XYZ file of C-alpha atoms in Angstrom:
607
model
C -142.537 0.278 -22.043
C -143.481 1.419 -18.729
C -147.440 0.931 -19.359
C -150.257 -2.362 -19.671
C -153.802 -0.726 -19.146
C -152.972 1.028 -15.426
C -153.845 4.951 -15.303
C -151.536 6.710 -14.320
C -151.336 10.500 -13.285
C -149.438 12.311 -15.826
C -149.078 15.435 -14.358
C -146.955 13.901 -11.497
C -144.511 13.374 -14.110
C -144.551 16.315 -15.824
C -143.846 17.689 -12.258
C -141.283 15.663 -11.270
C -139.177 16.148 -14.654
C -139.925 19.806 -14.074
C -138.371 19.863 -10.862
C -135.314 17.667 -12.208
C -134.418 19.994 -15.048
C -134.414 23.028 -12.536
C -131.300 21.234 -10.640
C -128.675 19.914 -13.220
C -126.543 23.066 -12.960
C -124.160 22.767 -9.934
C -120.495 22.168 -10.778
C -117.684 21.447 -7.740
C -113.905 21.616 -8.452
C -111.063 21.032 -5.985
C -107.231 21.463 -6.021
C -104.269 20.745 -3.664
C -100.930 20.369 -3.430
C -99.336 17.842 -1.444
C -95.743 18.189 -1.316
C -94.572 14.776 -2.436
C -92.159 16.179 -4.195
C -90.048 13.026 -4.644
C -89.409 12.961 -8.678
C -87.502 16.831 -8.049
C -85.174 15.252 -5.343
C -82.137 15.393 -7.317
C -82.187 18.794 -8.991
C -84.091 20.366 -6.720
C -86.218 22.240 -9.426
C -90.030 22.562 -9.059
C -91.753 21.084 -12.134
C -94.101 24.183 -12.699
C -93.040 25.485 -16.079
C -90.955 28.395 -15.020
C -87.428 29.121 -14.832
C -86.240 30.242 -10.992
C -86.079 33.619 -9.831
C -82.406 35.223 -10.739
C -83.098 37.855 -7.708
C -81.721 37.799 -4.463
C -83.526 35.133 -2.662
C -85.710 36.827 0.400
C -84.628 33.201 2.795
C -82.152 32.345 5.143
C -81.373 28.810 6.137
C -79.340 28.871 9.647
C -77.678 26.066 11.573
C -77.511 25.884 15.713
C -74.082 24.662 15.167
C -70.823 24.586 12.979
C -69.514 21.095 13.873
C -70.455 17.928 14.231
C -69.889 14.177 14.487
C -71.063 10.897 12.966
C -74.605 10.059 14.581
C -74.614 14.147 16.219
C -78.093 15.718 15.350
C -78.009 19.508 13.955
C -80.619 22.214 14.478
C -81.890 23.637 10.691
C -83.798 26.643 10.365
C -85.302 28.085 7.139
C -86.950 31.150 7.633
C -88.182 35.005 5.457
C -85.418 37.447 5.801
C -87.642 40.797 4.310
C -89.801 38.953 1.740
C -93.322 37.231 1.329
C -93.949 33.900 3.120
C -93.652 30.858 1.017
C -96.020 27.929 0.072
C -93.462 24.976 -0.658
C -90.089 23.798 0.199
C -87.484 21.384 -0.089
C -84.335 21.044 2.212
C -81.902 18.965 1.553
C -78.202 18.280 3.249
C -75.276 17.396 0.494
C -71.715 16.994 0.137
C -69.884 20.096 -0.385
C -67.875 18.391 -2.826
C -70.302 17.081 -5.048
C -73.146 19.486 -4.581
C -74.852 17.499 -7.502
C -74.565 14.282 -5.619
C -77.447 12.917 -3.366
C -78.688 13.675 -0.350
C -76.556 13.265 2.865
C -77.604 12.153 6.050
C -81.032 12.112 7.335
C -84.231 14.742 9.304
C -86.610 14.150 12.019
C -89.265 16.463 12.188
C -90.571 19.212 14.509
C -93.473 20.687 13.203
C -95.877 17.308 10.990
C -98.384 19.342 10.439
C -96.646 21.708 8.003
C -93.123 19.539 6.782
C -92.752 15.837 5.505
C -90.017 13.176 5.291
C -89.249 12.020 2.326
C -86.793 9.115 0.446
C -84.279 10.993 -1.677
C -82.212 8.027 -3.125
C -82.260 5.309 -0.852
C -82.011 7.091 2.440
C -85.827 7.330 4.288
C -85.662 11.083 5.107
C -83.522 12.223 3.573
C -85.273 15.317 2.347
C -87.777 17.777 4.296
C -90.607 18.954 2.222
C -93.513 21.117 2.515
C -97.293 19.205 3.508
C -100.027 22.252 2.244
C -99.580 25.363 0.327
C -100.386 27.558 3.353
C -97.976 29.923 3.735
C -95.145 30.016 6.184
C -92.613 32.652 7.697
C -90.268 30.046 9.033
C -89.267 26.319 9.373
C -87.325 24.534 11.448
C -85.706 20.504 11.424
C -83.388 18.303 12.759
C -80.457 16.780 10.673
C -78.678 13.500 11.771
C -75.333 12.771 10.891
C -74.813 9.076 9.102
C -72.260 7.285 10.422
C -70.169 7.341 6.887
C -70.383 11.036 6.717
C -68.834 12.860 4.417
C -65.997 15.686 5.873
C -67.818 18.416 5.271
C -71.687 19.176 4.210
C -73.542 21.777 2.957
C -77.716 22.594 3.272
C -79.707 23.771 -0.003
C -83.087 24.478 0.216
C -85.535 24.974 -2.638
C -88.446 27.847 -1.979
C -91.631 28.371 -3.623
C -93.324 31.465 -2.928
C -96.157 31.123 -5.492
C -96.228 29.142 -8.558
C -94.272 31.025 -11.017
C -92.052 32.647 -8.465
C -89.308 30.437 -6.671
C -85.275 30.252 -6.026
C -83.574 26.924 -6.228
C -81.028 25.177 -3.966
C -80.115 28.331 -1.786
C -77.147 28.013 -0.064
C -76.745 27.258 3.509
C -74.592 26.595 5.978
C -71.703 24.831 5.796
C -71.359 22.095 8.756
C -68.118 20.042 8.878
C -67.070 17.473 11.110
C -64.688 17.863 14.165
C -61.308 18.841 13.561
C -61.796 19.619 9.419
C -61.180 22.999 8.255
C -64.764 24.172 6.970
C -64.370 24.676 3.218
C -66.614 28.790 2.339
C -69.916 28.235 1.554
C -70.516 28.340 -2.488
C -72.343 31.287 -3.582
C -75.430 32.674 -4.667
C -74.734 33.076 -8.114
C -73.138 29.470 -8.299
C -76.492 27.613 -7.656
C -79.111 29.748 -9.250
C -77.529 30.036 -12.191
C -78.018 26.090 -12.701
C -81.061 26.981 -14.281
C -81.321 28.688 -17.815
C -82.808 31.830 -17.423
C -85.300 32.966 -20.453
C -85.587 36.337 -21.586
C -89.123 37.821 -21.221
C -91.014 37.938 -24.846
C -91.936 40.807 -26.316
C -95.654 41.930 -26.682
C -97.115 41.216 -29.689
C -97.681 44.527 -31.590
C -100.373 43.750 -34.263
C -103.705 40.973 -34.326
C -103.606 37.982 -35.833
C -105.407 37.408 -38.932
C -106.878 34.742 -40.947
C -105.771 35.960 -44.319
C -103.718 33.330 -46.123
C -105.089 30.344 -44.605
C -105.383 27.025 -46.547
C -102.566 29.078 -49.236
C -99.774 30.715 -47.250
C -100.361 28.827 -44.279
C -102.127 25.924 -42.145
C -104.792 27.055 -39.764
C -107.236 25.134 -37.226
C -110.065 27.223 -36.226
C -112.665 27.349 -33.355
C -115.485 27.821 -34.816
C -115.366 26.787 -38.607
C -113.889 29.891 -40.409
C -113.745 32.695 -37.094
C -111.109 35.693 -37.830
C -108.894 36.117 -34.710
C -108.381 39.491 -35.943
C -112.475 40.481 -35.445
C -113.657 37.330 -33.499
C -112.527 37.452 -29.758
C -113.677 34.306 -29.068
C -112.048 32.602 -31.800
C -109.231 30.311 -30.930
C -107.089 30.142 -33.612
C -103.846 27.826 -34.384
C -101.699 28.781 -37.559
C -98.324 27.475 -38.297
C -96.136 28.574 -41.355
C -93.175 26.461 -42.453
C -89.609 28.917 -43.199
C -87.083 26.304 -44.417
C -85.552 25.731 -41.113
C -87.994 26.979 -38.327
C -91.603 26.843 -37.923
C -93.511 30.215 -36.961
C -96.410 29.232 -34.636
C -99.454 31.577 -34.043
C -101.878 30.613 -31.264
C -104.973 32.534 -29.750
C -107.900 32.518 -27.763
C -110.064 33.797 -25.187
C -108.725 32.325 -22.191
C -108.675 32.827 -17.840
C -105.032 31.659 -17.636
C -103.545 30.161 -20.872
C -104.013 29.118 -24.559
C -102.253 25.785 -25.362
C -101.632 23.067 -28.256
C -99.899 20.281 -28.607
C -98.674 18.036 -31.164
C -99.754 14.381 -31.035
C -99.362 10.937 -32.914
C -103.041 10.174 -32.087
C -106.230 11.305 -30.844
C -105.307 10.569 -26.765
C -103.515 13.130 -24.550
C -99.929 11.685 -23.248
C -96.968 11.326 -24.820
C -97.197 14.548 -26.765
C -94.794 17.641 -27.606
C -97.143 20.673 -25.791
C -96.466 24.500 -26.191
C -98.362 27.097 -23.883
C -98.966 30.453 -23.096
C -99.799 31.071 -19.802
C -100.895 35.159 -18.148
C -98.350 35.827 -15.502
C -99.578 38.997 -13.833
C -99.290 41.697 -16.923
C -97.260 39.394 -18.981
C -97.733 35.963 -21.273
C -94.904 33.452 -20.671
C -94.728 31.369 -23.299
C -92.697 27.623 -22.853
C -92.508 24.306 -24.307
C -93.685 21.424 -22.219
C -93.633 17.062 -22.455
C -97.351 15.390 -21.750
C -96.729 12.181 -20.727
C -100.062 11.574 -20.063
C -103.530 13.368 -17.759
C -101.151 15.136 -16.044
C -99.223 18.475 -15.357
C -97.294 18.988 -18.340
C -93.568 18.500 -17.870
C -91.094 21.851 -18.900
C -88.633 21.029 -21.270
C -85.477 22.808 -22.782
C -86.490 26.430 -23.891
C -83.780 26.410 -26.051
C -85.919 25.996 -29.144
C -88.257 28.614 -28.994
C -87.191 32.011 -30.867
C -88.533 35.183 -31.386
C -90.945 34.488 -28.656
C -93.747 37.230 -28.475
C -96.625 37.768 -26.921
C -99.999 40.011 -25.988
C -103.152 39.819 -23.618
C -106.385 42.507 -23.953
C -110.068 42.075 -23.752
C -109.616 38.721 -22.042
C -107.643 37.102 -25.446
C -104.144 35.611 -25.041
C -102.269 35.814 -28.351
C -98.871 34.413 -28.259
C -96.219 33.640 -31.821
C -92.870 31.952 -31.498
C -90.548 30.136 -33.683
C -88.860 26.556 -33.649
C -86.926 24.674 -35.620
C -88.236 21.806 -37.708
C -85.699 19.491 -35.879
C -84.329 19.097 -32.091
C -81.907 16.315 -31.849
C -80.273 17.849 -28.158
C -84.300 17.141 -27.158
C -85.766 13.361 -27.613
C -89.449 15.062 -26.287
C -89.589 17.435 -28.850
C -91.240 15.783 -32.263
C -89.277 16.796 -36.253
C -91.704 18.968 -37.226
C -91.345 17.324 -40.779
C -93.665 14.088 -39.555
C -97.764 13.741 -39.183
C -99.145 14.471 -35.916
C -102.960 15.442 -34.628
C -103.020 18.911 -33.379
C -104.662 19.728 -30.430
C -105.736 23.053 -29.033
C -106.584 23.622 -25.542
C -107.503 26.306 -22.641
C -107.995 27.118 -18.716
C -107.693 29.112 -16.243
C -104.219 29.442 -14.242
C -103.878 30.498 -10.616
C -99.952 32.692 -10.698
C -99.057 31.070 -13.099
C -99.590 27.436 -12.360
C -102.064 25.989 -14.945
C -105.174 24.235 -14.288
C -107.164 21.044 -16.151
C -108.702 22.610 -19.355
C -112.487 24.151 -19.101
C -113.471 22.493 -21.887
C -112.238 19.292 -24.491
C -109.338 19.930 -26.446
C -110.486 21.355 -29.671
C -108.994 18.329 -32.265
C -107.816 18.127 -35.700
C -110.145 15.495 -37.244
C -106.846 14.019 -39.595
C -103.363 14.232 -38.505
C -100.862 16.892 -40.359
C -97.565 17.294 -41.685
C -96.469 20.560 -40.025
C -93.861 21.254 -42.867
C -96.304 20.099 -45.551
C -98.541 22.101 -48.283
C -100.574 24.498 -46.090
C -104.549 23.444 -45.444
C -107.348 24.964 -43.467
C -108.329 22.399 -41.017
C -111.131 21.085 -39.318
C -111.644 19.959 -35.995
C -113.946 18.767 -33.619
C -113.896 18.636 -29.264
C -116.033 16.010 -29.169
C -114.544 12.325 -30.388
C -116.657 10.167 -32.903
C -117.679 7.099 -30.361
C -119.418 10.145 -27.978
C -120.956 11.626 -30.380
C -122.533 8.350 -31.167
C -123.417 7.814 -27.395
C -125.560 11.345 -27.480
C -127.139 10.722 -30.771
C -128.279 7.040 -29.654
C -129.467 8.194 -26.037
C -131.396 10.570 -27.250
C -133.040 8.762 -30.147
C -133.811 5.802 -27.323
C -134.948 7.885 -24.840
C -136.124 11.077 -26.017
C -138.394 9.153 -29.225
C -138.461 5.397 -29.432
C -139.421 4.937 -25.940
C -141.580 7.694 -26.003
C -143.850 6.752 -29.275
C -143.569 3.008 -27.702
C -145.407 3.989 -24.112
C -147.787 5.912 -26.276
C -149.167 3.027 -28.296
C -149.149 0.801 -25.548
C -151.474 3.116 -23.308
C -153.512 5.099 -26.086
C -153.767 2.665 -28.682
C -154.335 -0.686 -27.345
C -158.123 -0.761 -27.757
C -157.567 0.406 -31.824
C -157.634 -2.200 -34.493
C -159.037 -5.120 -31.984
C -159.166 -7.522 -35.027
C -155.910 -6.651 -36.655
C -152.890 -8.787 -36.049
C -149.197 -8.550 -37.102
C -147.262 -11.913 -36.830
C -149.992 -13.342 -34.446
C -150.083 -10.445 -32.099
C -152.382 -7.339 -32.338
C -150.566 -4.129 -33.788
C -150.502 -1.789 -30.584
C -148.447 -4.898 -29.053
C -146.119 -5.607 -31.764
C -145.613 -1.509 -32.519
C -145.297 -1.442 -28.568
C -142.373 -4.453 -28.361
C -140.584 -3.567 -31.429
C -139.976 0.310 -30.161
C -139.064 -0.680 -26.613
C -136.151 -3.737 -28.034
C -134.731 -1.118 -30.076
C -134.473 1.592 -26.973
C -132.315 -1.111 -24.747
C -130.506 -1.962 -28.150
C -129.464 1.608 -28.518
C -129.259 1.953 -24.730
C -126.673 -0.972 -24.426
C -124.405 0.342 -27.092
C -124.269 3.860 -26.177
C -122.852 2.830 -22.939
C -120.855 0.388 -24.423
C -119.547 3.557 -26.853
C -118.891 5.538 -23.551
C -117.319 2.963 -21.125
C -115.050 2.394 -24.605
C -113.797 6.069 -25.186
C -112.577 6.303 -21.254
C -111.565 2.992 -20.765
C -113.123 2.222 -18.296
C -114.946 4.521 -15.665
C -115.092 8.157 -15.428
C -114.262 10.385 -12.154
C -115.053 13.234 -13.593
C -118.753 13.039 -14.723
C -120.406 13.004 -11.458
C -123.768 11.379 -11.267
C -123.955 10.650 -14.906
C -122.515 7.497 -15.601
C -124.137 6.146 -12.045
C -127.643 7.352 -13.932
C -126.701 5.688 -17.551
C -126.141 2.781 -15.765
C -129.392 2.330 -13.931
C -130.654 3.223 -16.804
C -129.523 0.685 -18.750
C -130.485 -2.176 -16.040
C -133.750 -0.841 -15.992
C -134.026 -0.584 -19.831
C -132.816 -4.731 -19.269
C -135.171 -5.646 -16.734
C -138.219 -4.259 -18.493
C -137.795 -7.169 -21.221
C -137.004 -9.911 -18.958
C -140.395 -9.093 -16.953
C -142.517 -9.208 -20.094
C -140.998 -12.426 -21.064
C -142.509 -13.918 -17.094
C -145.478 -11.934 -17.221
C -148.379 -13.612 -16.324
C -151.139 -14.446 -18.657
C -153.753 -11.799 -18.816
C -156.562 -13.590 -16.926
C -154.484 -14.409 -13.970
C -155.106 -13.388 -10.555
C -151.340 -11.965 -10.075
C -151.551 -9.767 -13.426
C -152.213 -6.457 -12.056
C -148.659 -7.229 -9.664
C -146.836 -7.006 -13.156
C -148.789 -4.104 -14.288
C -147.748 -2.352 -11.920
C -144.301 -3.349 -11.823
C -143.916 -2.793 -15.043
C -145.443 0.707 -15.281
C -142.937 2.153 -12.362
C -140.488 0.519 -13.456
C -140.839 2.220 -16.896
C -141.894 5.646 -15.516
C -138.893 5.415 -13.250
C -136.443 4.666 -16.461
C -137.959 6.872 -18.683
C -137.184 10.056 -15.891
C -133.979 8.958 -14.992
C -132.880 9.054 -18.440
C -134.057 12.048 -19.318
C -132.230 13.915 -16.474
C -128.914 11.660 -17.365
C -129.315 12.991 -20.865
C -129.711 16.791 -19.579
C -126.342 16.008 -17.325
C -124.401 14.328 -20.577
C -124.837 17.572 -22.585
C -122.459 19.497 -19.935
C -120.046 17.199 -19.816
C -116.700 17.624 -21.554
C -117.068 14.775 -23.521
C -119.594 15.591 -25.098
C -120.509 19.609 -24.508
C -123.050 21.275 -26.197
C -123.367 24.776 -27.037
C -125.521 26.604 -23.810
C -127.475 27.573 -23.143
C -129.029 26.951 -26.917
C -128.874 23.245 -26.031
C -130.256 22.958 -22.886
C -133.290 24.879 -23.912
C -133.980 22.787 -27.118
C -133.917 20.042 -24.991
C -136.168 20.873 -22.308
C -138.121 22.097 -24.886
C -138.504 18.622 -25.872
C -138.852 17.208 -22.930
C -142.306 19.594 -22.127
C -143.609 18.766 -25.932
C -143.566 15.441 -24.755
C -145.017 15.977 -21.815
C -148.104 18.063 -23.517
C -148.846 15.637 -25.694
C -149.331 12.676 -23.327
C -151.171 14.830 -20.936
C -153.625 15.230 -24.109
C -153.932 12.345 -24.826
C -154.491 11.688 -20.955
C -157.443 13.918 -20.688
C -158.866 12.702 -24.019
C -158.802 9.134 -22.086
C -160.462 10.722 -19.495
C -163.117 12.048 -21.691
C -162.549 15.701 -21.159
C -162.422 16.171 -24.988
C -166.281 15.782 -26.609
C -164.858 15.273 -29.798
C -168.061 13.331 -31.158
C -170.807 14.922 -30.606
C -172.770 14.411 -34.172
C -173.657 11.217 -33.128
C -175.814 10.288 -30.533
C -174.686 8.164 -27.088
C -176.291 5.383 -27.907
C -174.747 5.750 -31.634
C -171.285 5.961 -29.894
C -171.492 3.313 -27.570
C -172.560 0.761 -30.068
C -169.475 1.719 -32.550
C -167.678 1.889 -29.276
C -168.944 -1.689 -28.195
C -167.826 -3.369 -32.305
C -164.729 -1.548 -32.840
C -163.276 -1.112 -29.352
C -163.307 2.855 -30.612
C -165.500 5.444 -32.125
C -164.113 6.342 -35.279
C -163.694 10.030 -34.342
C -161.562 9.018 -31.323
C -159.318 6.993 -32.568
C -158.980 9.930 -35.505
C -158.112 12.675 -33.494
C -155.105 9.858 -31.173
C -153.760 9.719 -34.720
C -153.935 13.314 -35.367
C -152.242 13.899 -32.014
C -149.645 10.504 -32.550
C -149.049 12.615 -35.926
C -148.526 15.693 -34.446
C -146.197 14.298 -31.577
C -143.902 12.380 -34.325
C -143.229 15.549 -36.702
C -142.829 17.543 -33.303
C -140.516 15.104 -31.782
C -137.970 14.287 -35.415
C -137.312 18.079 -35.622
C -136.586 18.425 -32.170
C -134.047 15.655 -32.536
C -133.248 16.825 -35.759
C -131.855 20.221 -34.016
C -130.394 18.662 -31.445
C -128.362 15.982 -33.631
C -127.345 19.005 -35.836
C -125.871 20.531 -32.838
C -123.654 17.655 -31.839
C -122.794 16.753 -35.525
C -120.854 20.186 -35.321
C -119.545 20.140 -32.253
């Protein structure tokens, strides 16, 4: 769709494409902690998926006075006492008669760069938290007693040393209204034991095995048919129904964690999740609930039993048993139901998990956990995204390039032949380009349908994709309003058609290279990138051969005199040997093009 009769320097396109291909490997990532923990106001428990420490906290709360009158201010200090600095904190004041009730009074900041006010309950500023995860050794705030104050108030603090190590409700001093005998402060044990403490699981004594998959236990594996006992790159999930409980086994190569979830559909959200997270030299096994594309919420661990694990050679393995029914926790799914299985992995910093590194492995069909054992198959990409990739590859690596070759190099062949009232080359060119536009539009619709809108994690790919779709639609619109061949303005259309077509082809190739690195359709690397690069080089090389031939650099008609060739050329538009040569090159191009396309489509089907 990019040429009429204008000669264009193909080496320039080749150079541009190669430069753009080389620049496709940059990735960025970021994360932060802002201390906006209003959802933790009541229990003062961080949503980290770990239990609070039972050791004596190395942090102390002090005040500058022990008595107060309504409206009076008290200076409160949180400081380290012989331990490591802390990253996060939450300070509140509670009625000593109801330490599980609402926060009392309000705070004022001393250092607004390191601390911020939170609204806990109905009172603005009734709690103070950190603004970043920078290390701190002390923090000072000012508490103002309310007009309707309880007789005595105790200060409490939750302090996070690192993501997996924190103390909940560290008891501070009790302050009382003037003339009131203060109550003694609650001992540490009364506060810290509010969080259930899990017994660390035992190391797993032996390797997992795929033996019995499909006959004794249900398995989901990636790659298909892999054995975790011998293949360290194998992601493996199995479960065995054992009466009132189900035994789960999970393993896979991961920097920080492996996890699986039970879902009622193929979308993340409202899922029953289980995580095996490496923390130092051990693995923490926990249950969680996933509301959406957010951090999992820790739930009661009482439903898990017989926890064992191992971590060696970059592979995390864990095994546990869970009851089929957990009536005390509505967020735990009954295992006699039918669910899709999700297996995900990623990195973790000090126990804090990050977004999964790859698209989760999702079972192709829902499975009854307590049903008949099966050897399941799964995919890391949805069918709709596979069609997106297939349509874009066909459109811009086959139909568009073939249509361009016909428009540029076969326009003078078959001058006396017509198809539905138009020359053959034009009909072939127009058909292929209309097909390219249709495939591009359908592929774009599939991508937006899958994401439910714009993807904020896809980088430049969706922007380039939209540019490709816009320019692809513009080309046939320009063609409809093109001036007649003998018009003085025809050259303007030729150049605009050529320029827009060349630009959209280059952008489309770059978008495809970026697309095969997207999580939603991540093809195996570096193999798929190499195949695609050779695919592009193949197309450029064929066009260069045809371009050099058009400029007369290939003398293939030596058996006839120049006069004979001139006569033949004037009568038929091109000599028979010229036409034969171009047809041979076109046939070679199509065979190679279809071969490369078939390989890429096969890779997509197996993702």
